[in-house]
Amino acid sequence: RRQRALLWAVLLLAWEAAWGQLRYSVPEEMPKGSFVGDVAKDLGLQLSALIDRGVRVVSEGKTQYFAVHGKTGHLVTAERIDREQLCESVQQCVLRCELIVEGEMKFYGIQVEITDINDNAPGFREADIELRMSEMTAPGSRFPLAEAHDPDLGRNSLQSYDLSGDEHFSLAVQAGPGGDQRPELVLAKALDREEAAFHELVLRASDGGDPARTGTARIRVTVLDANDNAPVFSQAEYTVRVPEDVPVESTLITVTATDADEGLNGKIKYSFKKITDKASQTFQLDGDTGAITLWRSLDFEEGDSYELELQAHDGGALSDTTKVVVTVTDVNDNVPEISVRSALSEISEDAPPGTVVALLHVRDRDSGANGEVRCYLDRDVPFRLQKSDDGYYSVVTARELDREQVSEYNVTVRAADGGSPPLQSSAVLSLRVLDVNDNAPVFAQERYSARVAENNLAGALVLTVRATDADWGQNARVRYRLWEGRVRGAALSSYVFTLDPRTGNVKVSGPLDYEERKYYEASVEGKDGGGLTAHAKVHIDIIDINDNAPAL
């Protein structure tokens, strides 16, 4: 059975790797450089090939928690990871990143589950708890106590409470709607203020780690004269919806409680009974009026809902509780983010349509229509966008390129969200088009003509042929040669004329005699660096001079 389970695990990992998705797990608080997984092996890639193609790991957040070891191909931690800091209220903490293989223009999704260790002790929001009870309080009465908080999970989280210090009190623990433990102080024996005006107790919270961690709170109970009316909130639960751009110091809601008693016993004070650290830094409660104000700016992308548990207590220590739910609504305050994961800087002009020149990732941190992004390219460019999964886009060639028409492109990729008005961003890709030898030389004339006297010395310039090539570099460099033409069975170039292969200058190389030959014709070939050729005709007339005496 164990072998069968191992086989299924291997098959599952292979299936996930084949579909570009790897899953690993690693305990929190591991030192930087700790092993997470062998991505080279799990993707079926040779380590040398993986290194040669260039790989890197990218994550969405500001902190990059993982990296690929350059020598082993292992996925390792790049930073110390605190699960409680990353996933404050999430049971399964999963970090997502992508492995970018630049040489192949591919990406592979990676999910790493951060498992919990017992690195946090249970703690109370207040180490000293003050309770005030009437001496008329009946035995068996229960008083809710502040709950301890342990950000760890499972057995490492809060498991039990115990109470010590006085025979007048005992501890009861109730299960909340979400399975949480709620400690209550139970009056076990009637109070007598004249016998004891104060009672000192210690409440201890323990987790299930090995070894267990504990946290304590000191409870001081002050015995008062009778107070027979407790405060009562006007609502058992308050709800309020606010946009994330509501100004700081704005009053979000005011809770109200009433008490039928008079004087000190009827004077109500408000306080937070249960609140997370994050919420305590965000909201402020006026203890006298019950007004809840915004202490710091809200961000829908960081938190879209807060639950606050409030308590109203009178001067006699009687109290009531209520819950306030603050729902944060999204505002279009984030522009689309365009990340160039990989891009070419140059491309051959004979690249086929569909060639990938860049891999982009686009996201918008807003939600709903505000987070829906539309990407597009400027018009009149020979490129188009192809959408992939998880916000990835490929920029590919839409048609054949022609360096002789456009030698360089600055391709602007634009992204706009669905907000009103929409927010936009852009990125520019610079791409140089490389030349291929797709243009033959072209002579300036199909036929060149010249006249030269028969007494010209060797080296005299007769004419110049010239051909141009629309290509670039070596492909545009033209060399010339006399392609045909013979005198007395010998090549024209070796007899009376020479052609400079670089300049195209035709010069006299031997004696000319009008009485022997009145003109010469030949074909000139121009060949570029890629082997493409062109031809032109050359006609040279010999001009007679008076170089012969009359003969009898």
Coordinates of N, CA, C and O in Angstrom, one line a residue, residues 274-336:
K274 N -12.8 42.3 21.4 CA -12.0 41.4 20.5 C -11.7 42.1 19.2 O -12.6 42.5 18.5
I275 N -10.4 42.2 18.9 CA -10.0 42.9 17.7 C -8.6 42.4 17.3 O -7.7 42.1 18.2
T276 N -8.3 42.3 16.0 CA -7.0 41.9 15.5 C -6.0 43.0 15.6 O -6.4 44.2 15.7
D277 N -4.8 42.7 15.6 CA -3.7 43.7 15.6 C -3.9 44.7 14.4 O -3.7 45.9 14.5
K278 N -4.2 44.1 13.2 CA -4.3 45.0 12.0 C -5.5 45.9 12.2 O -5.4 47.1 11.9
A279 N -6.6 45.4 12.7 CA -7.8 46.3 12.9 C -7.6 47.3 14.0 O -8.0 48.5 13.9
S280 N -6.8 47.0 15.0 CA -6.5 47.9 16.1 C -5.7 49.1 15.6 O -5.7 50.2 16.2
Q281 N -4.9 48.9 14.5 CA -4.1 49.9 13.9 C -4.8 50.7 12.9 O -4.4 51.7 12.4
T282 N -6.1 50.3 12.6 CA -6.8 50.9 11.5 C -8.0 51.7 12.0 O -8.3 52.8 11.5
F283 N -8.6 51.3 13.1 CA -9.8 51.9 13.7 C -9.6 52.4 15.1 O -8.8 51.8 15.9
Q284 N -10.2 53.5 15.4 CA -10.2 54.1 16.8 C -11.6 54.2 17.3 O -12.5 54.7 16.6
L285 N -11.7 53.8 18.6 CA -13.0 53.9 19.3 C -13.0 55.0 20.3 O -12.1 55.0 21.2
D286 N -14.0 55.9 20.3 CA -14.2 56.9 21.4 C -14.9 56.2 22.5 O -16.0 55.8 22.4
G287 N -14.2 56.1 23.6 CA -14.7 55.3 24.8 C -16.0 56.0 25.4 O -16.8 55.3 26.1
D288 N -16.1 57.3 25.2 CA -17.3 58.0 25.8 C -18.5 58.0 24.8 O -19.6 57.9 25.3
T289 N -18.2 58.2 23.5 CA -19.4 58.4 22.6 C -19.7 57.1 21.8 O -20.8 57.0 21.3
G290 N -18.8 56.1 21.7 CA -19.0 55.0 20.9 C -18.8 55.2 19.4 O -19.1 54.3 18.6
A291 N -18.2 56.3 19.1 CA -17.9 56.6 17.7 C -16.7 55.9 17.2 O -15.6 55.9 17.9
I292 N -16.7 55.2 16.1 CA -15.6 54.5 15.5 C -15.1 55.3 14.3 O -15.8 55.6 13.4
T293 N -13.8 55.8 14.4 CA -13.2 56.6 13.3 C -12.1 55.9 12.7 O -11.5 54.9 13.2
L294 N -11.8 56.3 11.5 CA -10.7 55.7 10.7 C -9.3 56.3 11.2 O -9.1 57.5 11.1
W295 N -8.5 55.4 11.6 CA -7.2 55.8 12.1 C -6.1 55.9 11.0 O -5.2 56.7 11.1
R296 N -6.2 55.0 10.0 CA -5.2 55.1 8.9 C -6.0 54.6 7.6 O -7.1 54.0 7.7
S297 N -5.4 54.9 6.5 CA -6.1 54.7 5.2 C -6.4 53.2 5.0 O -5.7 52.3 5.4
L298 N -7.6 53.0 4.3 CA -8.0 51.6 4.0 C -7.4 51.2 2.6 O -7.2 52.1 1.8
D299 N -7.3 50.0 2.4 CA -6.9 49.4 1.1 C -7.6 48.2 0.8 O -7.4 47.2 1.5
F300 N -8.6 48.2 -0.1 CA -9.4 47.0 -0.4 C -8.6 45.8 -0.8 O -8.9 44.7 -0.4
E301 N -7.4 46.1 -1.4 CA -6.6 44.9 -1.9 C -5.9 44.3 -0.7 O -5.4 43.1 -0.8
E302 N -5.8 45.0 0.5 CA -5.1 44.4 1.6 C -6.2 43.8 2.6 O -5.9 42.9 3.4
G303 N -7.4 44.3 2.6 CA -8.5 43.8 3.4 C -9.8 44.4 3.0 O -10.0 45.6 3.0
D304 N -10.8 43.5 2.8 CA -12.1 44.0 2.3 C -13.2 43.8 3.4 O -14.3 44.2 3.1
S305 N -12.8 43.3 4.6 CA -13.8 43.2 5.6 C -13.1 43.1 7.0 O -12.1 42.5 7.1
Y306 N -13.8 43.8 8.0 CA -13.2 43.7 9.3 C -14.4 43.5 10.3 O -15.5 44.0 10.1
E307 N -14.1 42.6 11.3 CA -15.1 42.3 12.3 C -14.5 42.8 13.7 O -13.5 42.4 14.1
L308 N -15.3 43.7 14.3 CA -14.9 44.2 15.6 C -15.9 43.8 16.7 O -17.1 43.9 16.4
E309 N -15.4 43.3 17.8 CA -16.3 43.0 18.9 C -16.2 44.1 20.0 O -15.1 44.3 20.5
L310 N -17.3 44.8 20.3 CA -17.2 45.9 21.2 C -17.9 45.5 22.5 O -18.8 44.7 22.5
Q311 N -17.5 46.2 23.6 CA -18.1 46.0 24.9 C -18.5 47.3 25.5 O -17.8 48.3 25.4
A312 N -19.7 47.4 26.1 CA -20.2 48.5 26.8 C -20.3 48.1 28.3 O -21.0 47.2 28.6
H313 N -19.6 48.8 29.2 CA -19.7 48.5 30.6 C -20.0 49.7 31.4 O -19.5 50.8 31.1
D314 N -20.8 49.5 32.4 CA -21.1 50.6 33.3 C -20.2 50.7 34.5 O -19.2 49.9 34.6
G315 N -20.5 51.7 35.4 CA -19.6 51.9 36.5 C -19.6 50.7 37.5 O -18.7 50.6 38.4
G316 N -20.6 49.8 37.4 CA -20.6 48.7 38.3 C -20.1 47.4 37.6 O -20.3 46.3 38.2
A317 N -19.4 47.5 36.5 CA -18.8 46.4 35.8 C -19.7 45.5 35.1 O -19.3 44.4 34.6
L318 N -21.0 45.8 35.0 CA -21.9 45.1 34.1 C -21.7 45.5 32.7 O -21.4 46.7 32.4
S319 N -21.9 44.6 31.8 CA -21.5 44.9 30.4 C -22.5 44.2 29.4 O -23.2 43.3 29.7
D320 N -22.4 44.6 28.2 CA -23.0 44.0 27.0 C -22.0 44.0 25.9 O -21.1 44.9 25.8
T321 N -22.2 43.1 24.9 CA -21.3 43.1 23.8 C -22.1 43.2 22.5 O -23.3 42.8 22.4
T322 N -21.5 43.7 21.4 CA -22.0 43.8 20.1 C -20.9 43.6 19.1 O -19.7 43.6 19.4
K323 N -21.3 43.3 17.9 CA -20.4 43.1 16.8 C -20.6 44.2 15.7 O -21.7 44.5 15.4
V324 N -19.5 44.7 15.2 CA -19.5 45.7 14.1 C -18.8 45.1 12.9 O -17.6 44.7 13.1
V325 N -19.4 45.0 11.8 CA -18.8 44.5 10.6 C -18.6 45.7 9.6 O -19.6 46.4 9.2
V326 N -17.3 46.0 9.3 CA -17.0 47.0 8.4 C -16.6 46.4 7.0 O -15.6 45.6 7.0
T327 N -17.4 46.7 6.0 CA -17.1 46.2 4.7 C -16.5 47.3 3.8 O -17.1 48.3 3.7
V328 N -15.3 47.0 3.2 CA -14.6 47.9 2.4 C -14.9 47.7 0.9 O -14.8 46.5 0.5
T329 N -15.4 48.7 0.2 CA -15.7 48.5 -1.2 C -14.5 49.1 -2.0 O -13.8 50.0 -1.6
D330 N -14.4 48.5 -3.2 CA -13.2 48.8 -4.1 C -13.4 50.1 -4.8 O -14.5 50.5 -5.2
V331 N -12.3 50.8 -5.0 CA -12.3 52.0 -5.8 C -11.1 51.8 -6.8 O -10.1 51.2 -6.5
N332 N -11.3 52.3 -8.0 CA -10.4 52.1 -9.0 C -9.1 53.0 -8.8 O -9.0 54.1 -9.4
D333 N -8.3 52.5 -7.9 CA -7.1 53.3 -7.5 C -5.8 52.6 -7.9 O -4.7 53.1 -7.4
N334 N -5.8 51.6 -8.7 CA -4.6 50.9 -9.1 C -4.6 50.8 -10.6 O -5.5 50.4 -11.2
V335 N -3.5 51.3 -11.2 CA -3.3 51.2 -12.6 C -2.9 49.8 -13.0 O -2.2 49.1 -12.2
P336 N -3.2 49.4 -14.2 CA -2.7 48.1 -14.6 C -1.1 48.1 -14.6 O -0.5 49.1 -14.9

